Every structure is written in structure tokens, then in C-alpha cells.
PDB file of C-alpha atoms in Angstrom:
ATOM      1  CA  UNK A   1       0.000   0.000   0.000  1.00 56.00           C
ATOM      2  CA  UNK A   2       2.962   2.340   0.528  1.00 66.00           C
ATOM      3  CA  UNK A   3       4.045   2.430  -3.059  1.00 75.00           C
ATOM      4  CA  UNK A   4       1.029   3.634  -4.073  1.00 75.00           C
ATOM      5  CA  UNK A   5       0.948   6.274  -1.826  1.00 75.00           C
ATOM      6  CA  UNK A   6       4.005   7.598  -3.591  1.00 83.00           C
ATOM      7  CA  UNK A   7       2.361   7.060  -7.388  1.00 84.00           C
ATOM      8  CA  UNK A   8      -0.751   9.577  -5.697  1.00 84.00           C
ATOM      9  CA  UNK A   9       2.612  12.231  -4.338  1.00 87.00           C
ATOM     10  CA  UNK A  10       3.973  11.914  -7.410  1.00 90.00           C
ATOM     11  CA  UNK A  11       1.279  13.477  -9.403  1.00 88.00           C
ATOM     12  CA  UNK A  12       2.346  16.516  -7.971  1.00 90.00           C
ATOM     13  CA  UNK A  13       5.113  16.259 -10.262  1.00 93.00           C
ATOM     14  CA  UNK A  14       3.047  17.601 -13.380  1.00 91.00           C
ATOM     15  CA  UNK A  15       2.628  20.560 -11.539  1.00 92.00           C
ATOM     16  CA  UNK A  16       5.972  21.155 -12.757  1.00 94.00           C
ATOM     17  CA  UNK A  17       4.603  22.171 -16.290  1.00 93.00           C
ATOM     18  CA  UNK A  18       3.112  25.100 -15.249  1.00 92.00           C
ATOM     19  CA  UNK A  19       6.311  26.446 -15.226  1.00 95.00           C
ATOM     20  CA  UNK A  20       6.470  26.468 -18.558  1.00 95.00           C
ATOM     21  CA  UNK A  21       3.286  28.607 -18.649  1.00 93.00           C
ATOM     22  CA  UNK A  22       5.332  30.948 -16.264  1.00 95.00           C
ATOM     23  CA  UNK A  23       8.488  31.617 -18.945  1.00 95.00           C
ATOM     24  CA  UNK A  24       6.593  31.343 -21.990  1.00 94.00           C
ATOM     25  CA  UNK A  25       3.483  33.140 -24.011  1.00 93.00           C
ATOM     26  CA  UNK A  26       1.950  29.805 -23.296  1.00 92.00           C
ATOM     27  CA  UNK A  27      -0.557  30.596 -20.384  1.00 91.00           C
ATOM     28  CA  UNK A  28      -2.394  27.320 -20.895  1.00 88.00           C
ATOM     29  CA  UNK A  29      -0.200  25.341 -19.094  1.00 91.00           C
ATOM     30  CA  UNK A  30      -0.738  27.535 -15.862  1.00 91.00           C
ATOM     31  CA  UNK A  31      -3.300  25.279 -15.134  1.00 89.00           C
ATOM     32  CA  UNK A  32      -0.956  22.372 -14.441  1.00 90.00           C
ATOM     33  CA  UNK A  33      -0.331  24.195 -10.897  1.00 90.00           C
ATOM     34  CA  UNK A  34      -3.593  22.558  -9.913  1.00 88.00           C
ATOM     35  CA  UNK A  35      -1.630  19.148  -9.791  1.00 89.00           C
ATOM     36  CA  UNK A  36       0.443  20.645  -6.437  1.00 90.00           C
ATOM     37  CA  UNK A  37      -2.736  19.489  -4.606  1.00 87.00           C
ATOM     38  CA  UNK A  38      -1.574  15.831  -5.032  1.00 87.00           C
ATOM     39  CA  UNK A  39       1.695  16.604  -2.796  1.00 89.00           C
ATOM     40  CA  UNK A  40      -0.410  15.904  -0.211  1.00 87.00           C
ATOM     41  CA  UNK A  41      -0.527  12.369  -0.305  1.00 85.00           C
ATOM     42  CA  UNK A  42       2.934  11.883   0.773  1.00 87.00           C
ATOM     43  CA  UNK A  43       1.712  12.961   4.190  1.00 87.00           C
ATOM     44  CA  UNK A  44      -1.465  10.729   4.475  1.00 83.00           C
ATOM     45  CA  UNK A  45      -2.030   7.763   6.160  1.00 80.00           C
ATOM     46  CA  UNK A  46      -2.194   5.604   3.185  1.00 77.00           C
ATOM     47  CA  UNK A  47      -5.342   2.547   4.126  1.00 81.00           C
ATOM     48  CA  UNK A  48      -8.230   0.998   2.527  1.00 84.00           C
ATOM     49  CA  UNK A  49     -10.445   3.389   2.072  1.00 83.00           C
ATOM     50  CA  UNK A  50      -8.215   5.424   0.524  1.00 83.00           C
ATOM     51  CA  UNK A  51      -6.968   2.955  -2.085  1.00 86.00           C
ATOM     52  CA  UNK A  52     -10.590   2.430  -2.320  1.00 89.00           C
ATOM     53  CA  UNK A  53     -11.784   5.874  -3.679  1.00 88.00           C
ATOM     54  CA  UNK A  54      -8.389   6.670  -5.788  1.00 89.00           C
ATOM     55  CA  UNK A  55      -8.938   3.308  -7.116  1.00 91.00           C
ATOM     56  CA  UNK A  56     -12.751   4.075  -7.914  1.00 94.00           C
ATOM     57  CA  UNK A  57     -12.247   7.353  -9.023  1.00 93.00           C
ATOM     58  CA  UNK A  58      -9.033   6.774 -11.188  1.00 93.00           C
ATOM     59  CA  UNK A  59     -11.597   4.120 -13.321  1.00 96.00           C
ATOM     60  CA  UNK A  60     -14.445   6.920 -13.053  1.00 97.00           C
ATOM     61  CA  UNK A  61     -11.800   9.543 -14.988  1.00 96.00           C
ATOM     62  CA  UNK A  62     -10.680   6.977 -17.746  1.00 97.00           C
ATOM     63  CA  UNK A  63     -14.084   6.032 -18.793  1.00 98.00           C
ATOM     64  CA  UNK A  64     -15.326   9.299 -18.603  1.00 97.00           C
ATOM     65  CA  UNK A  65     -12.431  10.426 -20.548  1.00 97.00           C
ATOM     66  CA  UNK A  66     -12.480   7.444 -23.042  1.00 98.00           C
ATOM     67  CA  UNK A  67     -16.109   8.872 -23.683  1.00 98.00           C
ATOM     68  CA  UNK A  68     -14.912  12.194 -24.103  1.00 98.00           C
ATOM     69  CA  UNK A  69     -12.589  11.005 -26.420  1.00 98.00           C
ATOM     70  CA  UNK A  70     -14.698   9.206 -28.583  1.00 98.00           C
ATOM     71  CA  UNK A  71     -17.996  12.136 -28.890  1.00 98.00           C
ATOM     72  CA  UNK A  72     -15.260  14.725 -29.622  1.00 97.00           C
ATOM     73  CA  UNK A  73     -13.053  12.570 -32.411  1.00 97.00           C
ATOM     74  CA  UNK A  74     -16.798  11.971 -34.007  1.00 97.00           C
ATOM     75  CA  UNK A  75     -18.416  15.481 -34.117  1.00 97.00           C
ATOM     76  CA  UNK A  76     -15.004  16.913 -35.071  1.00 97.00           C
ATOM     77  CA  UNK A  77     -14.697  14.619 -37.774  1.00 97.00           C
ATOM     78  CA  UNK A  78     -17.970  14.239 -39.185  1.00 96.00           C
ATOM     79  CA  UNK A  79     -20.020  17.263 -38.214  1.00 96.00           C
ATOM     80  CA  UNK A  80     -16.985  20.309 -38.075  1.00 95.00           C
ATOM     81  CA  UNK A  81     -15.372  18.434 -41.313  1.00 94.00           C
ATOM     82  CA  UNK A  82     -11.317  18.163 -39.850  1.00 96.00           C
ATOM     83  CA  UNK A  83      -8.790  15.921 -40.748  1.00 96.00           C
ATOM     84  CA  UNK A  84      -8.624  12.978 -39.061  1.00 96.00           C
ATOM     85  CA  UNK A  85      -5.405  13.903 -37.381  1.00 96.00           C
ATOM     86  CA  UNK A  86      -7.142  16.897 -36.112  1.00 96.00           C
ATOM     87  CA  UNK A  87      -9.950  15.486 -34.900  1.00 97.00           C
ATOM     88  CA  UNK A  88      -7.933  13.169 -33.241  1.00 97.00           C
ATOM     89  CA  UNK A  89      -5.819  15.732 -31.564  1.00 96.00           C
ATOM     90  CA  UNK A  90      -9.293  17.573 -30.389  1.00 96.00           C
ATOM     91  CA  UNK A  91     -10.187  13.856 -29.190  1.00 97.00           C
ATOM     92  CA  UNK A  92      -7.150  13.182 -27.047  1.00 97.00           C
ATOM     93  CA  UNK A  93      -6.905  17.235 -25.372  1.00 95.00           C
ATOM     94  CA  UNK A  94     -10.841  16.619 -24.296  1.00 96.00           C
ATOM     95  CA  UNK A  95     -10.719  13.498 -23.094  1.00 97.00           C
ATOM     96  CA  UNK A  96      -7.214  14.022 -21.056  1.00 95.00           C
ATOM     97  CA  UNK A  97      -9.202  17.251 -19.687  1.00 93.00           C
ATOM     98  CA  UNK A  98     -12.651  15.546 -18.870  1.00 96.00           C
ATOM     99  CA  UNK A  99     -10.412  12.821 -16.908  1.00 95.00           C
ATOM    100  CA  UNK A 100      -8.609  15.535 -14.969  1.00 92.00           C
ATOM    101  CA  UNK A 101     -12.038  16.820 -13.786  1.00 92.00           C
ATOM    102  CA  UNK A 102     -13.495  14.000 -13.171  1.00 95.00           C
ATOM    103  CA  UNK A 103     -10.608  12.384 -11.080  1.00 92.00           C
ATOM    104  CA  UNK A 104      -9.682  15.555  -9.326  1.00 90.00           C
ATOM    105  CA  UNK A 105     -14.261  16.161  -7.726  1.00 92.00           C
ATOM    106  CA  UNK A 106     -14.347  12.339  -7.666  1.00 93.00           C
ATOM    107  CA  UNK A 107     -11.153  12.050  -4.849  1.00 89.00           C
ATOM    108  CA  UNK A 108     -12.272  15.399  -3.418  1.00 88.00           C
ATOM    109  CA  UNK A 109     -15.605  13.999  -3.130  1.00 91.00           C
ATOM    110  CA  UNK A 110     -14.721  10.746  -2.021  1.00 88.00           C
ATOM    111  CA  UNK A 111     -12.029  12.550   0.262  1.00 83.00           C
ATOM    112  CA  UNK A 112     -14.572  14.557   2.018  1.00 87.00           C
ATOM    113  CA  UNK A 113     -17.503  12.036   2.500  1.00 85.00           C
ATOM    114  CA  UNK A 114     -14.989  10.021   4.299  1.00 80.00           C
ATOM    115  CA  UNK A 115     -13.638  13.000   6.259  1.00 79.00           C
ATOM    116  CA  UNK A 116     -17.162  13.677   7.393  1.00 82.00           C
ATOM    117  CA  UNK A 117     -17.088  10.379   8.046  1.00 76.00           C
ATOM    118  CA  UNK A 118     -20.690   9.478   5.706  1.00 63.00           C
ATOM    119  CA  UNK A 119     -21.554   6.362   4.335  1.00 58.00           C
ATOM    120  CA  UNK A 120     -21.501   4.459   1.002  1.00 53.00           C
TER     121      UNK A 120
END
């Protein structure tokens, strides 16, 4: 269980992007700061219902995302007439964003249901 605790720290890493938001024109990567939250599971007692709710949210954010993927690829492609490669490219930057979301309220959610100590 400990090792995993340091995969959930070590998402703090992308956090490190935003950097590049900070020394370029590129603003859009600002948002990568947002990942700094995830620091914090190198100080938390890593146990079952944790692993529980990252586990159950990490599969909530890919098949949300998967999803995302695949409405975005098919109205880019068919209904706002780009390339494949383009609508592919639209498919993948949606569907990585929709996962974000969705993993970042799902553990927040899960996170505070269990700090307020609620049920299933």
C-alpha cells in the first residue's frame, strides 16, 4: 500500500509544467499548478479506504475520458469536417481534460464524504 501512496505524491510532479506557462506566451499550461494538490498524499495515512476511492475514481476519470474522447473525435470529424489527425488531436486534449475533472471532484468527493465520516 505504501508504493502507491508515492504514485498519488507523485502526481504533484506535473505541476511542474506550469512552469512552462510561467516563462513562456503559453498561459495554458498555468493550469498544471492545480496538480500541487496531489503533494499531499505523501503525508497521508495511506489505508483501505483510501486505495478504495483513488482506485474508484481513477476508473471513473478513464471512462469518462475514453467517452470524451470518442464524442469529440466523431463530431469533429464528421459534423466540423477536420482531418482525421485533427480530430484526433481535439479527441485526445478533451478526453485528457474531462479525466482531470473528473478524477480531481471524484477524490475530493470521495475525500470529504470520508472525512465527514458518511456512508456508502
Amino acid at each position: 500500500m505504501k508504493h502507491r501512496k508515492y504514485l498519488y505524491g507523485s502526481l504533484g510532479l506535473l505541476s511542474l509544467l506550469g512552469f512552462i506557462g510561467i516563462f513562456t506566451e503559453e498561459r495554458g499550461f498555468l493550469a498544471f499548478f492545480a496538480f500541487v494538490v496531489d503533494f499531499e498524499y505523501f503525508f497521508i495515512k495511506s489505508d483501505e479506504m483510501l486505495e478504495e476511492y483513488m482506485n474508484r475514481s481513477a476508473s471513473r476519470a478513464f471512462y469518462c475520458g475514453m467517452i470524451a474522447t470518442a464524442i469529440v473525435v466523431l463530431i469533429s470529424f464528421f459534423l466540423q469536417n477536420q482531418t482525421a489527425s485533427e480530430s484526433l488531436l481535439a479527441g485526445f486534449a478533451w478526453g485528457w481534460s474531462v479525466a482531470i475533472v473528473v478524477y480531481a471532484l471524484s477524490t475530493a468527493f470521495f475525500g470529504l464524504k470520508e472525512k465527514w465520516g458518511l456512508e456508502k
